Short mmCIF file of C-alpha atoms in Angstrom, two decimals:
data_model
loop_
_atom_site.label_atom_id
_atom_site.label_comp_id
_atom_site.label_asym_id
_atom_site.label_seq_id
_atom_site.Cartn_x
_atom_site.Cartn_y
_atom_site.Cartn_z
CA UNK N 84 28.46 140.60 -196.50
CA UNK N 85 30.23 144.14 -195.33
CA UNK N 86 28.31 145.82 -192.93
CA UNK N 87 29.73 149.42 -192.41
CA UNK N 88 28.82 151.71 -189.23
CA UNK N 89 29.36 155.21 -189.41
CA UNK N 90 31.00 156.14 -185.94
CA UNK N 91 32.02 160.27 -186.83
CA UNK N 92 29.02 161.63 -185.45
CA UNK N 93 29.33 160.54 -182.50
CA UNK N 94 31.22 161.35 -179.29
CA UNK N 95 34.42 159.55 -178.49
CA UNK N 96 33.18 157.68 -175.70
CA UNK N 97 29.72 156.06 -177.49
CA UNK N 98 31.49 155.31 -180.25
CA UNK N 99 33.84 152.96 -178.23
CA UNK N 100 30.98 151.47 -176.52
CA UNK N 101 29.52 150.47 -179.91
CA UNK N 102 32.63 149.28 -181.46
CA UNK N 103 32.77 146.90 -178.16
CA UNK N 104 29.18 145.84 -178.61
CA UNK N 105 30.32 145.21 -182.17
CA UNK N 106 33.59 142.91 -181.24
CA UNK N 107 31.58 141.14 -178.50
CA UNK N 108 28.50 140.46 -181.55
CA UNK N 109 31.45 138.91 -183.85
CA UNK N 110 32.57 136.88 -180.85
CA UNK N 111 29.08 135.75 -180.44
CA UNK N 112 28.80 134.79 -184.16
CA UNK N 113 32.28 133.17 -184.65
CA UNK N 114 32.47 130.94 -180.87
CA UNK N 115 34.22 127.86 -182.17
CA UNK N 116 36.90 125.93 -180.57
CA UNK N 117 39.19 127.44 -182.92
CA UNK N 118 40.75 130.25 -181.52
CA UNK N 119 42.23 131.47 -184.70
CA UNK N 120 38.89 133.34 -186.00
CA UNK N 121 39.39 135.51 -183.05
CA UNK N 122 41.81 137.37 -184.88
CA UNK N 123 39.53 138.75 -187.10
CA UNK N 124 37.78 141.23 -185.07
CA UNK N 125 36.55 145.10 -185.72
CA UNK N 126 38.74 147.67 -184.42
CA UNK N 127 39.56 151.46 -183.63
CA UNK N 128 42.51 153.45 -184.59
CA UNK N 129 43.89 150.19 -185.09
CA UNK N 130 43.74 148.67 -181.81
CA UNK N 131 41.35 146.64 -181.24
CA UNK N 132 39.22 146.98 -177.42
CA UNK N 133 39.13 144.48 -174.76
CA UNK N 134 37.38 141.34 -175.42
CA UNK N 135 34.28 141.95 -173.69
CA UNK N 136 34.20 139.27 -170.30
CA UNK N 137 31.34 137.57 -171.57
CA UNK N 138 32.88 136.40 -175.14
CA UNK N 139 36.33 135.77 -174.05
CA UNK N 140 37.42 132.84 -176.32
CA UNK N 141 36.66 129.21 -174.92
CA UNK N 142 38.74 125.98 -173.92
CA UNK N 143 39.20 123.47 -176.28
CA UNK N 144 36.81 120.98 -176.00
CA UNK N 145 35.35 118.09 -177.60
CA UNK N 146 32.10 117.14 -177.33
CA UNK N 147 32.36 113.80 -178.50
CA UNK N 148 35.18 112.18 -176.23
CA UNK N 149 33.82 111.47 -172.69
CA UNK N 150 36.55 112.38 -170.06
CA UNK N 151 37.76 111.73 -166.63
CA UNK N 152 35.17 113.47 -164.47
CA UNK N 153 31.39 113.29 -163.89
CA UNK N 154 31.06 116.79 -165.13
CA UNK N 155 32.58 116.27 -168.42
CA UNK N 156 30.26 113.22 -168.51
CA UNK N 157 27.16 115.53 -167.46
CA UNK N 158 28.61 117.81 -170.22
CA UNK N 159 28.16 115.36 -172.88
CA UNK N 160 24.91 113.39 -171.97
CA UNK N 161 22.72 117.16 -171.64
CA UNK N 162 23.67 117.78 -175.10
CA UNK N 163 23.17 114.49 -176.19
CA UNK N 164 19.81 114.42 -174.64
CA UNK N 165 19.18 117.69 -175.91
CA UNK N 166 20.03 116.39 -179.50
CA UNK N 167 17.74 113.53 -179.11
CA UNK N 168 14.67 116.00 -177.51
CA UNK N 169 15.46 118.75 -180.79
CA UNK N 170 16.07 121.32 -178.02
CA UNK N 171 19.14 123.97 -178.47
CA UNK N 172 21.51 122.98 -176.01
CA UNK N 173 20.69 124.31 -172.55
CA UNK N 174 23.80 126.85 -172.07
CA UNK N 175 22.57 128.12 -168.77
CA UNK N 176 23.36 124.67 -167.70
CA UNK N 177 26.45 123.81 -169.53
CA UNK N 178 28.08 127.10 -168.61
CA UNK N 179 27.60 126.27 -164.87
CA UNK N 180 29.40 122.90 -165.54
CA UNK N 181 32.27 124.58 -167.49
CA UNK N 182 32.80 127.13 -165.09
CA UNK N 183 33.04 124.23 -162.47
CA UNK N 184 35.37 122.13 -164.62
CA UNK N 185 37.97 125.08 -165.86
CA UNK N 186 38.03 126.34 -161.59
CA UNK N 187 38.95 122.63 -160.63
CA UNK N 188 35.83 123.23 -158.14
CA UNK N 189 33.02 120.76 -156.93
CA UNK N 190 29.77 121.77 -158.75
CA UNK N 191 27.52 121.91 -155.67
CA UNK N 192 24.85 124.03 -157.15
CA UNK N 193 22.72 123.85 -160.46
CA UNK N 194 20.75 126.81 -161.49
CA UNK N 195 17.72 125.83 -164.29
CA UNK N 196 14.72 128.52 -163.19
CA UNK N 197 13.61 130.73 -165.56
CA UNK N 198 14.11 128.31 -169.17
CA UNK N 199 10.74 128.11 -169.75
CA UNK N 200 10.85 124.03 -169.50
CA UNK N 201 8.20 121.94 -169.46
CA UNK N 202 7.78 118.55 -166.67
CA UNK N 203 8.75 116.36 -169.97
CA UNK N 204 11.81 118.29 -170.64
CA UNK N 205 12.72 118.58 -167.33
CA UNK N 206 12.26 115.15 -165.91
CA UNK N 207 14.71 114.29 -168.80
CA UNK N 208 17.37 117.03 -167.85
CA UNK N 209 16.96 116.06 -164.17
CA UNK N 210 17.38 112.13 -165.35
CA UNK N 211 20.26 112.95 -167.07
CA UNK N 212 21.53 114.65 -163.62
CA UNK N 213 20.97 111.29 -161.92
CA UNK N 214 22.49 109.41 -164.16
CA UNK N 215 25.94 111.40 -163.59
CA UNK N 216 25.42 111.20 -160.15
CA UNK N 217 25.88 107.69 -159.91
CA UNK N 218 27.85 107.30 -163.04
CA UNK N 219 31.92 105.98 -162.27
CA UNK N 220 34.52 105.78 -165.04
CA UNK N 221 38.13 104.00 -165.29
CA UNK N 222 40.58 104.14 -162.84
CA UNK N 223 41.62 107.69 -162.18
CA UNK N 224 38.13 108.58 -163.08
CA UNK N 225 37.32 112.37 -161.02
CA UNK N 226 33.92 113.42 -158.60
CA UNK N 227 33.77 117.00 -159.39
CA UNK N 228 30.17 116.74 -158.81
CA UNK N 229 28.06 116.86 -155.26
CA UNK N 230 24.78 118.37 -155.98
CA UNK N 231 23.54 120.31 -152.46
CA UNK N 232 21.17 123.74 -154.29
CA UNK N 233 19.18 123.27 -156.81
CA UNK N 234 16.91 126.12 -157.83
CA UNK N 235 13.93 124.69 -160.77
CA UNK N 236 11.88 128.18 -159.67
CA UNK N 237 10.00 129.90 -162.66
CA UNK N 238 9.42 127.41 -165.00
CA UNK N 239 5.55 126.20 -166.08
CA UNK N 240 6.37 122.56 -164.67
CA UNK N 241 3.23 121.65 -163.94
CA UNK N 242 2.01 118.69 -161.02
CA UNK N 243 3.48 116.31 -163.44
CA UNK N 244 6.82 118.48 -162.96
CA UNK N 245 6.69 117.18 -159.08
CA UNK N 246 8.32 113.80 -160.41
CA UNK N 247 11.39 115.49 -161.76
CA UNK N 248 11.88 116.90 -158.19
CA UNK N 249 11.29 113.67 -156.08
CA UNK N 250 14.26 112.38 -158.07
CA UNK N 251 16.41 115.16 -157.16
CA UNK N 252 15.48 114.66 -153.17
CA UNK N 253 16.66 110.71 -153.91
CA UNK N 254 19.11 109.55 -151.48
CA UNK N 255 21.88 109.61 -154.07
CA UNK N 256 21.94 113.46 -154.10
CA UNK N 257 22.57 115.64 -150.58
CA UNK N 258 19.69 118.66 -151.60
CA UNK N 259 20.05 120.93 -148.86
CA UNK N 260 18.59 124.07 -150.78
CA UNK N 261 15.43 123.82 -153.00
CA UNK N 262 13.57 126.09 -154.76
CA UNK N 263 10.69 125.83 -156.54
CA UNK N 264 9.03 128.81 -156.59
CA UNK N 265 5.96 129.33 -159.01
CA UNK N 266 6.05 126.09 -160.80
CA UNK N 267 2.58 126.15 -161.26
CA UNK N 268 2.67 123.03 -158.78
CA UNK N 269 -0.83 123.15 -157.34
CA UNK N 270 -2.59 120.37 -154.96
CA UNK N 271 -1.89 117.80 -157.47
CA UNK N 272 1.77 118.23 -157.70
CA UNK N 273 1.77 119.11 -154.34
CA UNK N 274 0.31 115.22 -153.29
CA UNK N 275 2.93 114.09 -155.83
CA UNK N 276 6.22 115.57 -154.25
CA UNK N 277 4.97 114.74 -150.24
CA UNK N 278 7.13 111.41 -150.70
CA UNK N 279 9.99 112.60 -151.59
CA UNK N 280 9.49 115.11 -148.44
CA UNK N 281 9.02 111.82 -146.48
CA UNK N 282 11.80 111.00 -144.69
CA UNK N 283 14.27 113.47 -145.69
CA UNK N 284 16.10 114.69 -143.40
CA UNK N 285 19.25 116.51 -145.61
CA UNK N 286 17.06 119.45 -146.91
CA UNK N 287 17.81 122.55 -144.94
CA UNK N 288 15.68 125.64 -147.09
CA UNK N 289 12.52 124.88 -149.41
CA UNK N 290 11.09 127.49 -151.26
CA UNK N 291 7.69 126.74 -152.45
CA UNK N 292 6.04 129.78 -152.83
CA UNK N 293 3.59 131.27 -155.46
CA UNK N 294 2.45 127.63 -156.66
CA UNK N 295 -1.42 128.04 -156.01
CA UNK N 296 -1.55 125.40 -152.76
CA UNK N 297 -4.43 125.08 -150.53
CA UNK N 298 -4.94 123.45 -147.60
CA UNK N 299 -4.64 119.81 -148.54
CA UNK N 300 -1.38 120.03 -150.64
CA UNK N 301 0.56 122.15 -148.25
CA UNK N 302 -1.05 120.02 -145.11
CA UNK N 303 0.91 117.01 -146.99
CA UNK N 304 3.74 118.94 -147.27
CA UNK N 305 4.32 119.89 -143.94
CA UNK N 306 3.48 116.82 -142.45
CA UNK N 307 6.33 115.36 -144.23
CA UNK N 308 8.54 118.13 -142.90
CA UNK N 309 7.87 117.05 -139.61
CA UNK N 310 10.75 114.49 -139.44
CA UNK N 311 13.41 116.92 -140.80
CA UNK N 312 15.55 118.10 -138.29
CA UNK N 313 17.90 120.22 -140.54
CA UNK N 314 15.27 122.26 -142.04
CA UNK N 315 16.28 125.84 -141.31
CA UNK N 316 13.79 127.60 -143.96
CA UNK N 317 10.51 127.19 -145.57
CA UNK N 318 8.85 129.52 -147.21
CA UNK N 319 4.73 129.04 -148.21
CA UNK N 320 3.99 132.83 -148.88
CA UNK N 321 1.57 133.84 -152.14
CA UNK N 322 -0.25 130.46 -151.50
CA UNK N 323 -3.83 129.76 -150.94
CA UNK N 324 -3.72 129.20 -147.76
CA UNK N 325 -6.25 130.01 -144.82
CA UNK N 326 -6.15 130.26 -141.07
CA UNK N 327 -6.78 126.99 -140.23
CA UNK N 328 -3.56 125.67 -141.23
CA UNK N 329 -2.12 127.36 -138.00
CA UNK N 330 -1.99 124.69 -135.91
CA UNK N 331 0.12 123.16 -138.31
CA UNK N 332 2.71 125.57 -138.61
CA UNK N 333 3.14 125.90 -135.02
CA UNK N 334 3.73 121.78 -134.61
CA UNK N 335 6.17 122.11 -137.25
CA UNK N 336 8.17 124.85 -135.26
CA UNK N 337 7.58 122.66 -132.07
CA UNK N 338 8.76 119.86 -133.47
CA UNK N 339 12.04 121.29 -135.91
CA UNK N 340 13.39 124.27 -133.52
CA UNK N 341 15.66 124.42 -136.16
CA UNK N 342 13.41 126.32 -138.37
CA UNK N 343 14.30 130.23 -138.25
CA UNK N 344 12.42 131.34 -141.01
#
């Protein structure tokens, strides 16, 4: 169908906005490994504009061959999983994994707040995670992946959402940075995660803020902090939390100088 946009009314400069919005729309609609649709593309005065950053045209790839690398293998299993769950595939994820693979870097960080996951769906993501983690191909076979941030933050989780995060503070991953802020984590999911805290002693910054702890949950959890020597950063604010947990903040500072904030 032939859409048609009349442009003459309007100044020079919004018109060329629009026609970019426009190319960037047909990008959107036409992403396929094939770069030859990317030919067919609006234009003005017979040039066409700059491909807008965010719809440049991709890298081969092929979702069906597992390569060399543990990030081409995470690649493959998300959107497997994600087949096998009926979910669309998680692009926030998969871009993060691409970008690592096409820069030849290490992908230290993974970024999943604000998907609006549920504990099922992301115990399974974070599953599939571990399963990379430990996974080693043929001969030749590449570790572009060394998980040490991972930010869950802004999802409704759950306490059932705690298990998905023990599993990332497993030995086989180095978690330095955390964050699970407002995960709707609450005393139950607080009681759930405290062994995983347990003798960790890689984790350097926690967020755990706005997740509706009292007393008991956050006692547990900063009990378990005790041991960890590295921990730099914890933050508790928006909790429900009264004066009588003093005394336990100011052991924790005794015993991890290390804390600064």
């Amino acid at each position: 169908q032939e859409i048609v946009v009349d442009l003459e009314p309007l100044q020079p400069e919004f018109a060329k906005v629009i026609i970019e919005i426009i190319n960037g729309y047909c990008l959107f609609l036409v992403l396929s490994d094939n770069n030859a649709l990317y030919k067919h593309l609006p234009v003005a005065n017979d040039e066409p504009l700059p491909h807008p950053s965010l719809f440049h045209p991709p890298k081969p790839r092929s979702f069906a061959v597992v390569s060399n690398s543990k990030l081409d293998y995470l690649r493959k299993t998300i959107i497997d999983k994600c087949k096998e769950l009926n979910l669309k595939p998680i692009s926030k994820l998969i871009l993060q994994i691409d970008k690592a693979v096409d820069t030849k870097e290490v992908l230290a960080s993974i970024d999943l707040s604000k998907l609006g996951m549920n504990d099922v769906t992301m115990i399974s993501v974070v599953k599939v995670i571990q399963r990379a983690a430990v996974y080693s191909g043929a001969e030749g076979f590449i570790n572009n992946m060394n998980i040490t941030s991972v930010d869950l933050s802004d999802n409704p989780l759950g306490p059932e959402g705690a298990e998905s995060i023990k599993i990332l503070l497993d030995s086989m991953f180095s978690t330095k940075i955390l964050k699970i802020r407002n995960i709707n984590l609450g005393v139950k999911g607080s009681l759930i995660l405290v062994p995983g805290l347990e003798g960790n002693t890689k984790l350097e910054e926690i967020d755990i803020s706005y997740n509706e702890l009292t007393n008991p949950g956050a006692s547990g959890i900063l009990k378990a902090l005790k041991g960890d020597q590295n921990l730099k950063s914890i933050n508790l604010e928006e909790n429900q939390l009264t004066e009588k947990m003093t005394p336990l903040f100011e052991q924790l500072l005794q015993q991890n100088p290390s804390i600064t904030n």
